[in-house]
PDB file of C-alpha atoms in Angstrom:
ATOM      1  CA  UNK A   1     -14.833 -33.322 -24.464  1.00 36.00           C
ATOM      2  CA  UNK A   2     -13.036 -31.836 -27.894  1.00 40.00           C
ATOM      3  CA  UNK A   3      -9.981 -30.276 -28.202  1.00 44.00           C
ATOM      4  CA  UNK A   4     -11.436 -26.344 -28.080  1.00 44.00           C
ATOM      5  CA  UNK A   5     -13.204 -27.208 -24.643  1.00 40.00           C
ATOM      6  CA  UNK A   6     -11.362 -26.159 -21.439  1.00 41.00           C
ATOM      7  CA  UNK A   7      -9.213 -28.865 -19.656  1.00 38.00           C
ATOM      8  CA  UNK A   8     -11.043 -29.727 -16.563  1.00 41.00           C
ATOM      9  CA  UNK A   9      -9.020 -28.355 -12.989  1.00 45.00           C
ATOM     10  CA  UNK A  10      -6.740 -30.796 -11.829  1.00 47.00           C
ATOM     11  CA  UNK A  11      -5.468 -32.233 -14.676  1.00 46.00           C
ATOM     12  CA  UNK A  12      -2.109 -33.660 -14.591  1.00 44.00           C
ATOM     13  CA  UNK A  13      -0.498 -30.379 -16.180  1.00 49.00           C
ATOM     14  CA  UNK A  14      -2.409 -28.240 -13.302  1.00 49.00           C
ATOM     15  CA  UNK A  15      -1.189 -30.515 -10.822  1.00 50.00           C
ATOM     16  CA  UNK A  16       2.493 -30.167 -11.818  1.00 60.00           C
ATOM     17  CA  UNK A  17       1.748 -25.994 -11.693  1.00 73.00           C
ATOM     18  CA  UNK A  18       5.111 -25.658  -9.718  1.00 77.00           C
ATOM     19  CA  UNK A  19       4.011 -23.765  -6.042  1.00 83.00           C
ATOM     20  CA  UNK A  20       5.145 -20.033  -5.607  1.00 86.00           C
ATOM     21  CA  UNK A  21       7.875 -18.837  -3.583  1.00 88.00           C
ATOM     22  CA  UNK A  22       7.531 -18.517   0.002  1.00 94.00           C
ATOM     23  CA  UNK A  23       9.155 -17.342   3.308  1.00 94.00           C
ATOM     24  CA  UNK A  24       8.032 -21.116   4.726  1.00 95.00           C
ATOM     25  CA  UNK A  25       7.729 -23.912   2.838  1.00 92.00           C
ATOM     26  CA  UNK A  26       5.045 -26.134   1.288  1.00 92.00           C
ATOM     27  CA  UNK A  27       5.481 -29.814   1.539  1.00 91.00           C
ATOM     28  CA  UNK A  28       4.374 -32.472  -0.378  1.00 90.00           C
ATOM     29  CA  UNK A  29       6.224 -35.235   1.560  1.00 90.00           C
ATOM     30  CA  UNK A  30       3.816 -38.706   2.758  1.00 87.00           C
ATOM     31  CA  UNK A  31       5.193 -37.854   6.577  1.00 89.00           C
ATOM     32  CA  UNK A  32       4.051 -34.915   6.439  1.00 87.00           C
ATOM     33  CA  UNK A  33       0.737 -35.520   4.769  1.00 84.00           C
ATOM     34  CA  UNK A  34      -0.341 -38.280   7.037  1.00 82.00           C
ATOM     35  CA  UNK A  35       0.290 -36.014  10.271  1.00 79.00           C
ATOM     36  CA  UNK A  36      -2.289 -33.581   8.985  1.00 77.00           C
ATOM     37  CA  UNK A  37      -4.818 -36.092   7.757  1.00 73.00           C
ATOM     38  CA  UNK A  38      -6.422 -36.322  10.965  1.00 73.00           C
ATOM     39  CA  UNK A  39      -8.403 -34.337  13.385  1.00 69.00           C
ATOM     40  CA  UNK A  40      -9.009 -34.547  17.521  1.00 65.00           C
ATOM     41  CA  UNK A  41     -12.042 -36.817  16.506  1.00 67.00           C
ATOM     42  CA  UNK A  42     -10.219 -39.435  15.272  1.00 64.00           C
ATOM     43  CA  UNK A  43     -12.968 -40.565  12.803  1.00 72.00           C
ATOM     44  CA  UNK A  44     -12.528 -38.758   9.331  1.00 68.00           C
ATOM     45  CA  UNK A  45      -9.553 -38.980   7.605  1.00 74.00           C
ATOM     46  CA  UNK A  46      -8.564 -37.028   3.990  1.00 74.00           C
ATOM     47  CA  UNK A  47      -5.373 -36.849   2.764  1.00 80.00           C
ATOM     48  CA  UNK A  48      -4.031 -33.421   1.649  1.00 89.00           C
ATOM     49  CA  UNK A  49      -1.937 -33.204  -1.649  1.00 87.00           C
ATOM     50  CA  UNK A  50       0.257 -30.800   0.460  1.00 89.00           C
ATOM     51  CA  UNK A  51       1.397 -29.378   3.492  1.00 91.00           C
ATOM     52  CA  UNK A  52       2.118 -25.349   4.108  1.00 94.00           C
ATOM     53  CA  UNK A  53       4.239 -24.271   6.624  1.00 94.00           C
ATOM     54  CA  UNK A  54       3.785 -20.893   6.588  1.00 96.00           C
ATOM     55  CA  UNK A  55       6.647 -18.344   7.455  1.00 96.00           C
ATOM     56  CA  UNK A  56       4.385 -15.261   7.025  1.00 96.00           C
ATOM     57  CA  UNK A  57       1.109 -13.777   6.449  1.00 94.00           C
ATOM     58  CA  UNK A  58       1.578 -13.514   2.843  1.00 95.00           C
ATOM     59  CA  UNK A  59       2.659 -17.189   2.652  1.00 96.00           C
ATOM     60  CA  UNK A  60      -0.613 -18.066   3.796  1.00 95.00           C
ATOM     61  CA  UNK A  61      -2.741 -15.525   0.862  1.00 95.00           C
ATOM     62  CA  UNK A  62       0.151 -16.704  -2.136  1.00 95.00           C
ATOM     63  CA  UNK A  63      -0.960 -20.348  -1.184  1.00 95.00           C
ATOM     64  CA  UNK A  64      -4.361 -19.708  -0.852  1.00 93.00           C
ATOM     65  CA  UNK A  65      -3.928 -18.030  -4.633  1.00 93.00           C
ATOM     66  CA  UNK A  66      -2.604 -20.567  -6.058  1.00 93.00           C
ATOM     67  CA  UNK A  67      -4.372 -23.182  -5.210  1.00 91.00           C
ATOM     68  CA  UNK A  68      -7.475 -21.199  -6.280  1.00 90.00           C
ATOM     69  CA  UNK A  69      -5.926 -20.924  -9.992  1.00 89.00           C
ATOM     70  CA  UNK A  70      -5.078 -24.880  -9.659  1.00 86.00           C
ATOM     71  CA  UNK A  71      -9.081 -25.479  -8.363  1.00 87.00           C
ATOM     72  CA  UNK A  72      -7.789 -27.075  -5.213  1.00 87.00           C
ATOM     73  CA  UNK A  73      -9.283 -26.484  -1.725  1.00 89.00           C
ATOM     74  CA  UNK A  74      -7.546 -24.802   1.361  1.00 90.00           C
ATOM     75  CA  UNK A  75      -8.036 -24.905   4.626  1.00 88.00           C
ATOM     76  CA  UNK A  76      -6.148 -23.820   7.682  1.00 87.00           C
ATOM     77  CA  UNK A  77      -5.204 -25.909  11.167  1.00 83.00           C
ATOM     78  CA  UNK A  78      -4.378 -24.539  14.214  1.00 68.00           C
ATOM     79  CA  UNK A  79      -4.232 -27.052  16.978  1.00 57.00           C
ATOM     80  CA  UNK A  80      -6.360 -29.633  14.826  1.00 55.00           C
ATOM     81  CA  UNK A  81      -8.992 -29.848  17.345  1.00 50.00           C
ATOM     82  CA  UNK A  82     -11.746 -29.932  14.801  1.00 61.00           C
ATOM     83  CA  UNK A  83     -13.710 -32.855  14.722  1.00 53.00           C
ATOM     84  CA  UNK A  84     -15.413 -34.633  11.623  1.00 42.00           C
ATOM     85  CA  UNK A  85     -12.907 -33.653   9.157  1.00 50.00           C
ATOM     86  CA  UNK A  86     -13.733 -29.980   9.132  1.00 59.00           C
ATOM     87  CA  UNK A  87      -9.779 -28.916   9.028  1.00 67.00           C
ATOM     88  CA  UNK A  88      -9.384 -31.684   6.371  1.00 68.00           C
ATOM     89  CA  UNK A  89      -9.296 -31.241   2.816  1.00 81.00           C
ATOM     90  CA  UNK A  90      -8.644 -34.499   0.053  1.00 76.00           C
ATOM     91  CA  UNK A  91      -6.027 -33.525  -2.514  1.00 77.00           C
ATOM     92  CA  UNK A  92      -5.793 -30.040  -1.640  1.00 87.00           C
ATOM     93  CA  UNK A  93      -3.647 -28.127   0.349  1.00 91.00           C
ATOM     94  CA  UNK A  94      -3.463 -27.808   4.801  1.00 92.00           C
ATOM     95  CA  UNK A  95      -1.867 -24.843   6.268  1.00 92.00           C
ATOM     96  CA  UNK A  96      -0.217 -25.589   9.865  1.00 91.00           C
ATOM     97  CA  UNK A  97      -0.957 -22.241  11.644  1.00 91.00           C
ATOM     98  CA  UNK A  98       1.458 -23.243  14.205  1.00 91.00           C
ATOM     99  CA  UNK A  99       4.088 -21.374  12.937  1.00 93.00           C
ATOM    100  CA  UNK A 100       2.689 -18.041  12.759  1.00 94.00           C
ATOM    101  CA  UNK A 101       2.719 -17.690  16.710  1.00 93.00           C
ATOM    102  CA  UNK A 102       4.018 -14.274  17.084  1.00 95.00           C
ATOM    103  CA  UNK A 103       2.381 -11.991  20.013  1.00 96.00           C
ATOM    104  CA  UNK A 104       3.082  -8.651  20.215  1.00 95.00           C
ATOM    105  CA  UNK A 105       3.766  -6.427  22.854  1.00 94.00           C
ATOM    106  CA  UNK A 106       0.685  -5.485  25.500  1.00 94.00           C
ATOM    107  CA  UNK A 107       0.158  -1.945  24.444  1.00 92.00           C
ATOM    108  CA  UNK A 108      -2.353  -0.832  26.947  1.00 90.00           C
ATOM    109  CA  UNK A 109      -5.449  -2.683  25.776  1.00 90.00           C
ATOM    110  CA  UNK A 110      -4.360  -4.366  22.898  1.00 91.00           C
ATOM    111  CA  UNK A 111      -2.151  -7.072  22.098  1.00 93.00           C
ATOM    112  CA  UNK A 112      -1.750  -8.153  18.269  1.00 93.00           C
ATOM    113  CA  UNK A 113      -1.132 -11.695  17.799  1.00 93.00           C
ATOM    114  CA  UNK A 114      -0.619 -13.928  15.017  1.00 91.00           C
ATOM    115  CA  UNK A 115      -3.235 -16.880  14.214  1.00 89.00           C
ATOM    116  CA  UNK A 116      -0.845 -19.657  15.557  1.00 90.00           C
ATOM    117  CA  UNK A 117      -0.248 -18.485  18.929  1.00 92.00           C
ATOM    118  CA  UNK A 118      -1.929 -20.737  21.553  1.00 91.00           C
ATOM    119  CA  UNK A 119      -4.109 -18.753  23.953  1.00 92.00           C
ATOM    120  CA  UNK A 120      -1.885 -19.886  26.982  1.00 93.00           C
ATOM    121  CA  UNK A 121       0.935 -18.379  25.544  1.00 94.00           C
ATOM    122  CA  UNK A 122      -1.527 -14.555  24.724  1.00 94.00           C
ATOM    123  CA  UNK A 123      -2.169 -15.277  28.372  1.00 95.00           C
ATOM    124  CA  UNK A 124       1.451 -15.810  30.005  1.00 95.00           C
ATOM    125  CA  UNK A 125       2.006 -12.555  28.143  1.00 96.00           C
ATOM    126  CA  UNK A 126      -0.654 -10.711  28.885  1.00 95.00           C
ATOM    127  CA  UNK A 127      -0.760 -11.546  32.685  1.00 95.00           C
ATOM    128  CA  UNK A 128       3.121 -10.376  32.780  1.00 94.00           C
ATOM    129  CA  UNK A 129       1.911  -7.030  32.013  1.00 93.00           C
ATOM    130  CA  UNK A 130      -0.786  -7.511  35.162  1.00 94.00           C
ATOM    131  CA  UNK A 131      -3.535  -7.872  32.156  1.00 94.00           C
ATOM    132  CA  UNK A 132      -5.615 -10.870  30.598  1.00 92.00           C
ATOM    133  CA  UNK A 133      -8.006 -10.948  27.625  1.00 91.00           C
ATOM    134  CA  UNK A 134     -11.480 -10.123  27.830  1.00 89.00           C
ATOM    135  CA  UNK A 135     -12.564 -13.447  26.820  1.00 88.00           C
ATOM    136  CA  UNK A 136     -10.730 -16.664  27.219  1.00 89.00           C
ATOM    137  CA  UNK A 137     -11.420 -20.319  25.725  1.00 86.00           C
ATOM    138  CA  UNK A 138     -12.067 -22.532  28.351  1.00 87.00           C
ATOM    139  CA  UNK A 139      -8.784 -24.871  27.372  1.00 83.00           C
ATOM    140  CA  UNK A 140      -6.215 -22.435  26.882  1.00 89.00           C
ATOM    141  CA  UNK A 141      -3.969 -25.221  24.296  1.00 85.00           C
ATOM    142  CA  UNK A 142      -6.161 -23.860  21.522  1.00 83.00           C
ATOM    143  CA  UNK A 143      -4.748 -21.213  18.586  1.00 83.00           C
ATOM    144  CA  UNK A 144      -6.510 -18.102  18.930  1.00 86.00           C
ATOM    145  CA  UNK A 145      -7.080 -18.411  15.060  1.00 81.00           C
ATOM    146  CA  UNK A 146      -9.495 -21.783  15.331  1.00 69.00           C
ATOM    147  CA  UNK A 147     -11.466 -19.898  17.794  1.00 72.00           C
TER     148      UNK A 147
END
């Protein structure tokens, strides 16, 4: 490599790319690393460079932005019941969906929930309204965004 060619992603000066402000928080902690480097499977483990906890939406796309820019991979959890590593990513970045677990209000039909929110907890809400979704998972403990 000469000096005029690119520096290849991940060097140490992309790596110390400082991460963008956020309504949650993005941690880069061992604690919280080793609690998301492993799946229901039990079998694969990667370590992530970092942790987001999301507080929004937009925390989620800012994230997934800049690690795109730094040439680092992404990938969301929900209830981590992916198996072989497929939630996993080495030295990049793990969202915990967890915390985006808003559900609307029942509005005749429709219910708008965040990815996060555990299908037991659309139902409870649905069925106080005398409603449930047209399709359910068959263990309820599951976030309706890893479905």
């Amino acid at each position: 490599m000469t000096g005029d060619d690119p520096m290849p992603p991940n060097t140490p000066e992309e790596m110390r790319t400082p991460p963008p402000p956020l309504d949650g928080e993005l941690r880069f902690d061992e604690v919280t690393r080793n609690g998301r480097a492993d799946d229901f499977g039990h079998i694969v483990h990667h370590m992530p460079e970092g942790v987001l906890l999301p507080g929004s939406a937009d925390d989620v796309a800012t994230t997934i932005q800049w690690t795109a820019q730094r040439s680092c991979k992404f990938a969301p959890q929900g209830q981590r019941h992916s198996t072989f590593g497929r939630s996993q990513v080495p030295s990049g970045i793990v969202a915990d969906m967890s915390t985006l677990r808003y559900i609307g209000a029942v509005e005749g039909d429709r219910v708008v929930v965040e990815a996060g929110a555990k299908w037991s907890d659309v139902l409870r809400a649905t069925l106080a309204q005398g409603k449930t979704p047209p399709v359910l998972t068959e263990y309820l403990e599951l976030s309706v965004g890893g479905t």
